[in-house]
mmCIF file of C-alpha atoms and ligand atoms in Angstrom:
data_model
loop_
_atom_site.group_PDB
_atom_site.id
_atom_site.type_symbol
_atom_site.label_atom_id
_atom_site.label_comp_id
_atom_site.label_asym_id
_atom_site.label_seq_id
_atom_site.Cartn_x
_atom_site.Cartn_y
_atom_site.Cartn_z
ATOM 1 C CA UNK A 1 -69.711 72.053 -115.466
ATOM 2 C CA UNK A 2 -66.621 73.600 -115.493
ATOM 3 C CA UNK A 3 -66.489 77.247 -114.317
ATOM 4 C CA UNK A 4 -64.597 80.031 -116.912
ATOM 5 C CA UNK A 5 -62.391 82.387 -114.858
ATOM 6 C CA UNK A 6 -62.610 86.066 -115.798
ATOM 7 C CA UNK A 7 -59.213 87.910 -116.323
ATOM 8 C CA UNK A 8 -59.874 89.526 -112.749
ATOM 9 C CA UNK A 9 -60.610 86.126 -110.935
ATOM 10 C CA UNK A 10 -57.507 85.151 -112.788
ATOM 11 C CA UNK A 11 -55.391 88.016 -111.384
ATOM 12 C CA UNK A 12 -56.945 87.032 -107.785
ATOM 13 C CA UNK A 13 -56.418 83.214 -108.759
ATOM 14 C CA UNK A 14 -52.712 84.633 -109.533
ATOM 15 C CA UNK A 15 -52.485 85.947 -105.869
ATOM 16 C CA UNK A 16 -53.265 82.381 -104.268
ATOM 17 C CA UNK A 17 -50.935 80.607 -106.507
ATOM 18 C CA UNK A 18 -47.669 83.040 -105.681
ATOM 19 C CA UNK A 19 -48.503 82.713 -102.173
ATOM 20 C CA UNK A 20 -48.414 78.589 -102.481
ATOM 21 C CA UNK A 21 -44.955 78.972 -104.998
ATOM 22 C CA UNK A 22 -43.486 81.300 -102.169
ATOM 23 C CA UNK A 23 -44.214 79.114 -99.233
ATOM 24 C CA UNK A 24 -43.077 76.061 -101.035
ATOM 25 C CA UNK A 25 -39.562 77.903 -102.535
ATOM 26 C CA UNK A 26 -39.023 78.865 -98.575
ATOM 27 C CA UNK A 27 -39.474 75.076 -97.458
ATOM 28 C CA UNK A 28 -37.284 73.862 -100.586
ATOM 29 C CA UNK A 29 -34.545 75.888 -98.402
ATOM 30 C CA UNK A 30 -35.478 74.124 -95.612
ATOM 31 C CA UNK A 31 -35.207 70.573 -97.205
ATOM 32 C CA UNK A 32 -32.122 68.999 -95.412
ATOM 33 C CA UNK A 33 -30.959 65.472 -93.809
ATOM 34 C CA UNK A 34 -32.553 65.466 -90.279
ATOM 35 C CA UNK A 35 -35.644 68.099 -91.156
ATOM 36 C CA UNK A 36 -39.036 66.648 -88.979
ATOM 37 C CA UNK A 37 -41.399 66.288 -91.815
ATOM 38 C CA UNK A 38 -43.850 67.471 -89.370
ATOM 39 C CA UNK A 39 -41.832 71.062 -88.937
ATOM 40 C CA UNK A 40 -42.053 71.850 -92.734
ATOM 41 C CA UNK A 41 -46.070 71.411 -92.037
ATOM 42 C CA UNK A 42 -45.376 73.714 -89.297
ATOM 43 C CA UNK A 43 -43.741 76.544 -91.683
ATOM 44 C CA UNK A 44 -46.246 75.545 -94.501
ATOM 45 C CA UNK A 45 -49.085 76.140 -92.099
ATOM 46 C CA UNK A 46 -47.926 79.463 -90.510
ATOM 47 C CA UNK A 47 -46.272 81.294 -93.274
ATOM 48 C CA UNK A 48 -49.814 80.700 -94.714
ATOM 49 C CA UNK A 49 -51.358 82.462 -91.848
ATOM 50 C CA UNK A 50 -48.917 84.815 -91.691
ATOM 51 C CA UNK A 51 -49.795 86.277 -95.586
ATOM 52 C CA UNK A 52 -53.557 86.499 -94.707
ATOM 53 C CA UNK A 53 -54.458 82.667 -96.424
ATOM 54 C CA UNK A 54 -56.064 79.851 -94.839
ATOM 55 C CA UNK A 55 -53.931 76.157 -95.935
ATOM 56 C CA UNK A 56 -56.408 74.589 -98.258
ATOM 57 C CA UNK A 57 -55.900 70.595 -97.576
ATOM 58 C CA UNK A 58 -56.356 70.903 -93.610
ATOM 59 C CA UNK A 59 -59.366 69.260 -92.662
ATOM 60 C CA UNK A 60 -60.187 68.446 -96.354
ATOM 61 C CA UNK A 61 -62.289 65.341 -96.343
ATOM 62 C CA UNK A 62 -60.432 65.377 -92.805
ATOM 63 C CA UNK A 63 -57.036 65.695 -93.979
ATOM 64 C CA UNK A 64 -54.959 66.254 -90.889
ATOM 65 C CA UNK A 65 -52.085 68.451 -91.292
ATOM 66 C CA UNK A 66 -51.759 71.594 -93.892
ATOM 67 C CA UNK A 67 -49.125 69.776 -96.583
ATOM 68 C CA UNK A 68 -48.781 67.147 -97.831
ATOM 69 C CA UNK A 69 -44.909 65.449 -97.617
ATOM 70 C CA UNK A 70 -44.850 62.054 -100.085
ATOM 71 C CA UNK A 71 -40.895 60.027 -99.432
ATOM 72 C CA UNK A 72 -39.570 57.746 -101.567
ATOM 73 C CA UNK A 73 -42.583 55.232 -103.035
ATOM 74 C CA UNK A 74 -45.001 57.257 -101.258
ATOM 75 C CA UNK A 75 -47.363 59.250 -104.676
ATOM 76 C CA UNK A 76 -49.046 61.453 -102.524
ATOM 77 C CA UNK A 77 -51.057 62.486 -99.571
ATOM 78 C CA UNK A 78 -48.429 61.722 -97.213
ATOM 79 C CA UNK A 79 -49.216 63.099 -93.685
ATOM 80 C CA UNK A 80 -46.419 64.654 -92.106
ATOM 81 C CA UNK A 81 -45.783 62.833 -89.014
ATOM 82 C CA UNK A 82 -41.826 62.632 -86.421
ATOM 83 C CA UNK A 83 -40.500 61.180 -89.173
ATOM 84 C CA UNK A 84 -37.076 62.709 -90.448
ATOM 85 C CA UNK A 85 -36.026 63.164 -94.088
ATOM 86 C CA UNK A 86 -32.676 61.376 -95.086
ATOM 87 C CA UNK A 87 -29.676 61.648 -97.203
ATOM 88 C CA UNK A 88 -30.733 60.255 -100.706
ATOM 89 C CA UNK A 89 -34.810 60.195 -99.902
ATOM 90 C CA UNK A 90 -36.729 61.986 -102.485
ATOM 91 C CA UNK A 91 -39.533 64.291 -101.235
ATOM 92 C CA UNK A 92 -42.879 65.783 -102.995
ATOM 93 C CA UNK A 93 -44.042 68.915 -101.460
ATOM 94 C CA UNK A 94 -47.374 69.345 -102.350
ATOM 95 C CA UNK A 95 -49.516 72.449 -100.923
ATOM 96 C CA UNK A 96 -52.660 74.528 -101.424
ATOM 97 C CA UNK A 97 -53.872 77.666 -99.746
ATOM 98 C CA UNK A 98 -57.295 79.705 -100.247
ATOM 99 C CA UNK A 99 -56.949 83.693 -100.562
ATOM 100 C CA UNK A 100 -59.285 85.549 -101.019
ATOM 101 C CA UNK A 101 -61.973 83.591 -102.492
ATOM 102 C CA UNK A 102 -59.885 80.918 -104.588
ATOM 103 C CA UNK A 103 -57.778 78.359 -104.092
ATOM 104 C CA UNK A 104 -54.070 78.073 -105.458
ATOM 105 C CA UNK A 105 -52.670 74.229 -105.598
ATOM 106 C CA UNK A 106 -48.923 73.523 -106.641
ATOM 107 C CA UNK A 107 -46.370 70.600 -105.554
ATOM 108 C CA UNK A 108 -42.666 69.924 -105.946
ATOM 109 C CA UNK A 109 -40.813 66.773 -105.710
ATOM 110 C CA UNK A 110 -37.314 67.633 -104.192
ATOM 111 C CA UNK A 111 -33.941 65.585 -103.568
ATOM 112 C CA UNK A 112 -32.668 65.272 -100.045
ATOM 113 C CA UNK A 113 -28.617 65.816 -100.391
ATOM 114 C CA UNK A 114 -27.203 63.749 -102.879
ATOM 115 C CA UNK A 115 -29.810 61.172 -104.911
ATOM 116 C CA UNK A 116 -29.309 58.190 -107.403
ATOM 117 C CA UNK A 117 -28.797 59.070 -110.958
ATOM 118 C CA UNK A 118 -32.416 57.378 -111.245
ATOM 119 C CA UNK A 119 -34.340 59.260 -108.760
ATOM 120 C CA UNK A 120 -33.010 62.564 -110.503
ATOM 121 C CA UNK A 121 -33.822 61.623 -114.007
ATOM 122 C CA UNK A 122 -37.792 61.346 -112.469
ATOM 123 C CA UNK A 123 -37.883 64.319 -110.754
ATOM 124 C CA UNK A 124 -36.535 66.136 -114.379
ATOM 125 C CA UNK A 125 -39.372 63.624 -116.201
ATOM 126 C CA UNK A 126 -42.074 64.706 -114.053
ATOM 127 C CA UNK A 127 -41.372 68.406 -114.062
ATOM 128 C CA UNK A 128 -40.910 67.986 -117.928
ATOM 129 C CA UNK A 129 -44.021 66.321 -118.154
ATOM 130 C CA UNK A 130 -45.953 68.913 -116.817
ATOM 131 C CA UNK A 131 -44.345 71.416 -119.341
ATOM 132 C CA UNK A 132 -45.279 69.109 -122.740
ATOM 133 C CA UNK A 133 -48.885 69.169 -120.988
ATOM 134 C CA UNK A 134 -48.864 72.743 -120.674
ATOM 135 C CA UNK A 135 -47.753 73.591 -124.463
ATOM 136 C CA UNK A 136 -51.396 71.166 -125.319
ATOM 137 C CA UNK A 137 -53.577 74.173 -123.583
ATOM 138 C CA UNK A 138 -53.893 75.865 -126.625
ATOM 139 C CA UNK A 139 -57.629 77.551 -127.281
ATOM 140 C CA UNK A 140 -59.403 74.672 -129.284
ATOM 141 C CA UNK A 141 -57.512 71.476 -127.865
ATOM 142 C CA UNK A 142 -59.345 69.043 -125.781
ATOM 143 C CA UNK A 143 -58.391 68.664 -122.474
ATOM 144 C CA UNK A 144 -57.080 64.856 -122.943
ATOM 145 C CA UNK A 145 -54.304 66.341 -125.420
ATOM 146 C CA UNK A 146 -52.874 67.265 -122.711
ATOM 147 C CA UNK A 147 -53.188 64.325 -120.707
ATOM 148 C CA UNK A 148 -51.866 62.050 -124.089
ATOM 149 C CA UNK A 149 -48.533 64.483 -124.010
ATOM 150 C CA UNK A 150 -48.108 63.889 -120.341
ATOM 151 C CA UNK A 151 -48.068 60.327 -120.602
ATOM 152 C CA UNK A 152 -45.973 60.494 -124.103
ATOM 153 C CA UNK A 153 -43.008 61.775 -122.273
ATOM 154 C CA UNK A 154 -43.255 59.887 -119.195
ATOM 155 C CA UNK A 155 -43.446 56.416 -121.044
ATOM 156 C CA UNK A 156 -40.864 57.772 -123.547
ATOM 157 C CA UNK A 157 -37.986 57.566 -120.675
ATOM 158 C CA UNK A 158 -39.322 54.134 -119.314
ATOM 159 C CA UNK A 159 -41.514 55.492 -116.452
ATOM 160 C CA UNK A 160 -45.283 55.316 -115.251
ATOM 161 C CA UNK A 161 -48.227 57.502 -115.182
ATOM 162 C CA UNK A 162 -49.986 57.158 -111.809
ATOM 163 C CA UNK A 163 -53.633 56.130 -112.738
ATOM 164 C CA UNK A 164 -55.848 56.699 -109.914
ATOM 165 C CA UNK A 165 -55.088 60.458 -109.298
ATOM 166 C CA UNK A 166 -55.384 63.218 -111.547
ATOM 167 C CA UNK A 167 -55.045 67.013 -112.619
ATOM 168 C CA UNK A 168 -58.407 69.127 -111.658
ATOM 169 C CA UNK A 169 -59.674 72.510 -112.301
ATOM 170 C CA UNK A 170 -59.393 74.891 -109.798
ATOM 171 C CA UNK A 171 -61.402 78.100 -108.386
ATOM 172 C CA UNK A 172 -63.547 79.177 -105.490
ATOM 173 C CA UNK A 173 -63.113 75.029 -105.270
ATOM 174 C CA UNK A 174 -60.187 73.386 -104.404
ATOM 175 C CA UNK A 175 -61.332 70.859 -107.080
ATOM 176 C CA UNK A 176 -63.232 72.217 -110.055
ATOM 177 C CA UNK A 177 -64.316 70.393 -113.366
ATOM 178 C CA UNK A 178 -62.644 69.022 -115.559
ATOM 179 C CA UNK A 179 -60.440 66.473 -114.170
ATOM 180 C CA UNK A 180 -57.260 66.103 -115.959
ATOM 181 C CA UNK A 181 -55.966 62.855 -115.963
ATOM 182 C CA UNK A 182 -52.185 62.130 -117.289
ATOM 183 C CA UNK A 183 -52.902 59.629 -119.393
ATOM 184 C CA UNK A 184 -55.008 59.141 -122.305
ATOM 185 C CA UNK A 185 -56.016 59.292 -126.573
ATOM 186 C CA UNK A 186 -55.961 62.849 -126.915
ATOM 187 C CA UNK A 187 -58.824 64.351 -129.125
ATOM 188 C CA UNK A 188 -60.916 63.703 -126.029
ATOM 189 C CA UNK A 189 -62.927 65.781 -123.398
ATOM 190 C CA UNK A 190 -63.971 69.225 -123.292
ATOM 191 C CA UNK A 191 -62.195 72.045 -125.584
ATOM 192 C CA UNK A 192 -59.990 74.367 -123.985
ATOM 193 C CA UNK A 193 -60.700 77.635 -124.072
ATOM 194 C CA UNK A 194 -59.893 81.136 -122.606
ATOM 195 C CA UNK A 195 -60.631 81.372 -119.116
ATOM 196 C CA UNK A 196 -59.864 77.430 -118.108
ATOM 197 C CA UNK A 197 -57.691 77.333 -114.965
ATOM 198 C CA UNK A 198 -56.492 74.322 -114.231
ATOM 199 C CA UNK A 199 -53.835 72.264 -111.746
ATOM 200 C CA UNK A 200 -52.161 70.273 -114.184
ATOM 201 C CA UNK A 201 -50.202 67.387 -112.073
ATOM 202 C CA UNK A 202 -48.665 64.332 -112.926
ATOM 203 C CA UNK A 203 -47.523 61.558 -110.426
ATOM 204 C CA UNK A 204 -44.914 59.188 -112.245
ATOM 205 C CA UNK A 205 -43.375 56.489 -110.739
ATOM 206 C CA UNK A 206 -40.083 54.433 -111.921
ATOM 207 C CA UNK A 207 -41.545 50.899 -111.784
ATOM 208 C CA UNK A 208 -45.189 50.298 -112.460
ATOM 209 C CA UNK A 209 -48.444 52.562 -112.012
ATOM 210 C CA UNK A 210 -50.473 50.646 -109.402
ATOM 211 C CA UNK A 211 -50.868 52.552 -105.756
ATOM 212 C CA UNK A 212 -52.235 51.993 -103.035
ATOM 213 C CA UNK A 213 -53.099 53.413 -99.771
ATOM 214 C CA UNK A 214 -51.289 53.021 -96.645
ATOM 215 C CA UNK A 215 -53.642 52.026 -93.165
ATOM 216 C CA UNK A 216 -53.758 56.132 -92.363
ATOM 217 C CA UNK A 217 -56.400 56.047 -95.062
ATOM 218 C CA UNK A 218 -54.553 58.547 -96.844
ATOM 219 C CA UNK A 219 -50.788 57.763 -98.031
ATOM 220 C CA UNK A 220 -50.252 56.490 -101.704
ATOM 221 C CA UNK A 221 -47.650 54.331 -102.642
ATOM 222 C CA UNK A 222 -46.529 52.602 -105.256
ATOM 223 C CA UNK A 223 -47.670 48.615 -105.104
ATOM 224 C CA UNK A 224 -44.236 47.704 -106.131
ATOM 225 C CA UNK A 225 -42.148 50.238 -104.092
ATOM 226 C CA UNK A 226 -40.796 51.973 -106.636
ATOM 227 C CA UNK A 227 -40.034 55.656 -106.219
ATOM 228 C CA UNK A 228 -42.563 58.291 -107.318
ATOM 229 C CA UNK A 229 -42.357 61.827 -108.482
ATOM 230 C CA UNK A 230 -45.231 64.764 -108.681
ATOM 231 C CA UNK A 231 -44.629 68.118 -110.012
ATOM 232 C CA UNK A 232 -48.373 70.672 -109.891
ATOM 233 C CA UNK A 233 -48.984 73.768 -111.018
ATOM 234 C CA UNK A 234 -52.207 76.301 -111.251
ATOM 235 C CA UNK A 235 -51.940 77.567 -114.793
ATOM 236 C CA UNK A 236 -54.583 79.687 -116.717
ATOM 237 C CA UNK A 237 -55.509 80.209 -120.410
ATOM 238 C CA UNK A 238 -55.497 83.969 -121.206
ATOM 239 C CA UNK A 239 -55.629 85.840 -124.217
ATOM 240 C CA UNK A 240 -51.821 86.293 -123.322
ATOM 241 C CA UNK A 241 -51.669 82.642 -124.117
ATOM 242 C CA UNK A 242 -51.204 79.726 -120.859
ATOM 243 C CA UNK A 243 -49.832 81.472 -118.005
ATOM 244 C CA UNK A 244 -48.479 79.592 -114.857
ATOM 245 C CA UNK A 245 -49.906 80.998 -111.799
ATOM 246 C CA UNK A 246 -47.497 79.575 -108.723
ATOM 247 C CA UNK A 247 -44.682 80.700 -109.002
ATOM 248 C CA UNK A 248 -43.392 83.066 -106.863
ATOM 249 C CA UNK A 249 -43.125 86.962 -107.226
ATOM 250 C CA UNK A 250 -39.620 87.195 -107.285
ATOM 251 C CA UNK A 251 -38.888 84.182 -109.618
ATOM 252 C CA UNK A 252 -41.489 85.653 -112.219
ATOM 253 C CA UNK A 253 -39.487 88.725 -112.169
ATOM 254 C CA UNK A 254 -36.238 87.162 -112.432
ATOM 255 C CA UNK A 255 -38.138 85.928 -116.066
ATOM 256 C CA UNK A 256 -38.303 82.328 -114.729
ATOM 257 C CA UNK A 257 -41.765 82.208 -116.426
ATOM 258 C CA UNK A 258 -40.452 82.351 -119.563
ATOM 259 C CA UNK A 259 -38.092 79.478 -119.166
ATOM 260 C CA UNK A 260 -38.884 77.048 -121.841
ATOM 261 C CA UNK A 261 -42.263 78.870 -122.335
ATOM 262 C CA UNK A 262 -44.200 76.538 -124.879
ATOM 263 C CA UNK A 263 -45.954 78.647 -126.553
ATOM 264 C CA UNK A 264 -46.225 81.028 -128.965
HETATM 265 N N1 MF3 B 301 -53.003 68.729 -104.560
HETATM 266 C C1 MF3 B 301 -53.841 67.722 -103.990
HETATM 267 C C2 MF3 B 301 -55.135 67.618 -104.734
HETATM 268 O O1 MF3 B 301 -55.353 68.377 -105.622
HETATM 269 C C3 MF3 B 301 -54.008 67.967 -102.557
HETATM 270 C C4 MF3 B 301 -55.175 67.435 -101.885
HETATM 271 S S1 MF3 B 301 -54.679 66.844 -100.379
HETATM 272 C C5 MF3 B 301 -56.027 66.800 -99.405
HETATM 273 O O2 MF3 B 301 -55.937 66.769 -104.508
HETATM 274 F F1 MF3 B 301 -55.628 66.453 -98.289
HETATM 275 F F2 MF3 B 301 -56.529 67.989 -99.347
HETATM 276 F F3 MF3 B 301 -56.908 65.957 -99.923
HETATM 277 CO CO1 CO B 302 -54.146 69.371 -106.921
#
């Protein structure tokens, strides 16, 4: 059943998300050669604390750390560990918190100094991706038009959509119904309507679309090594049309949010 979010839980919903956007803008900064993956889990974790939110993914199904840090061919779920970023590594950022009652969810993929033509083209395609699904959650689509235009643009520049995870709904749960996959016929699934809050995410990968998981029972790579790229956001239908929830205070105010708005 998938739960309809009045325009006060989606104010609150709004608070979680800028909290998740500001913590992951601050460890963007902090995204260097050398960095210990396991000190940006360290910021991730405290800065939480710090703004009164509890990290969402620690202890999740037993989830061990606070954020999730996928290199390279790792997808997702990558538990932060010694391990140092490099020159030329790509890295997805992916972090929740719960404040006050609901749960914000967003994730980044950035570039570690200077990165391969290639690697930068997927970052752009994944981020992109996300925006041609967000310009689908219009009141009266189906939830797999947005998946369809996900996957359109992906495939369009020679890339993969990631099968085995998807996009989820989002509330007082980390993960809500429906689940959004970012693939698919569109025309399919429930209709959108006002009220739907949803984290919209696609994993893409430059080679082919089958993972799989690394012995820590959690890392997901891609079978044939290829590098992968994720890009989240919490976004809500209002009557103000689909607003994205995480991003931060000072970005919405710079008008960031209306980059490339798709809508109406
Ligand atoms: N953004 C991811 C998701 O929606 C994060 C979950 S990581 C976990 O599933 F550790 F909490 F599982
Ligand atoms: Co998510």
């Amino acid at each position: 059943m998938i739960i309809y979010k009045t325009d006060e839980e989606i104010r609150a919903m709004g608070e979680s998300s800028r909290i998740v956007a500001r913590i992951l803008n601050e460890l963007q900064a902090m995204i260097k050669p050398g960095v210990l993956t396991s000190d940006l889990d360290g910021h991730a974790e405290r800065r939480a604390r710090e703004l009164g939110a509890k990290p969402a993914f620690k202890g999740y199904r037993g989830y061990p750390a606070s954020l999730c840090i996928s290199i390279n061919e790792e997808i997702i779920h990558g538990i932060p560990s010694p391990r140092t970023l490099r020159e030329g590594d790509i890295v997805s950022l992916d972090f929740g918190v719960l404040y006050n009652g609901f749960y914000g969810d967003a994730a980044r993929t950035f570039p570690v100094g200077h990165i391969s033509p290639q690697a930068r083209k997927l970052i752009q395609a994944a981020e992109e991706a996300l925006t041609k699904g967000l310009a689908k959650m219009v009141e009266g689509n189906r939830i797999s038009d947005i998946s369809a235009a996900i996957q359109e643009h992906v495939e369009a520049q020679g890339f993969s959509v990631i099968r085995a995870f998807v996009g989820h709904g989002i509330g007082h749960a980390l993960h809500e119904e429906p689940q959004v996959p970012n693939f698919g016929f569109p025309g399919r699934g429930s209709k959108i309507r006002r009220g739907l809050v949803l984290a919209i995410e696609p994993m893409i990968a430059a080679g082919d679309w089958d993972a799989e998981i690394l012995m820590d029972g959690w890392t997901a790579i891609t079978k044939d090594r290829s590098l992968a790229a994720h890009y989240e956001q919490t976004v809500a239908l209002t009557d103000r049309g689909v607003e994205i929830l995480s991003v931060a205070e000072e970005e919405a105010s710079r008008g960031h949010l209306l980059k490339e708005q798709p809508y109406a």
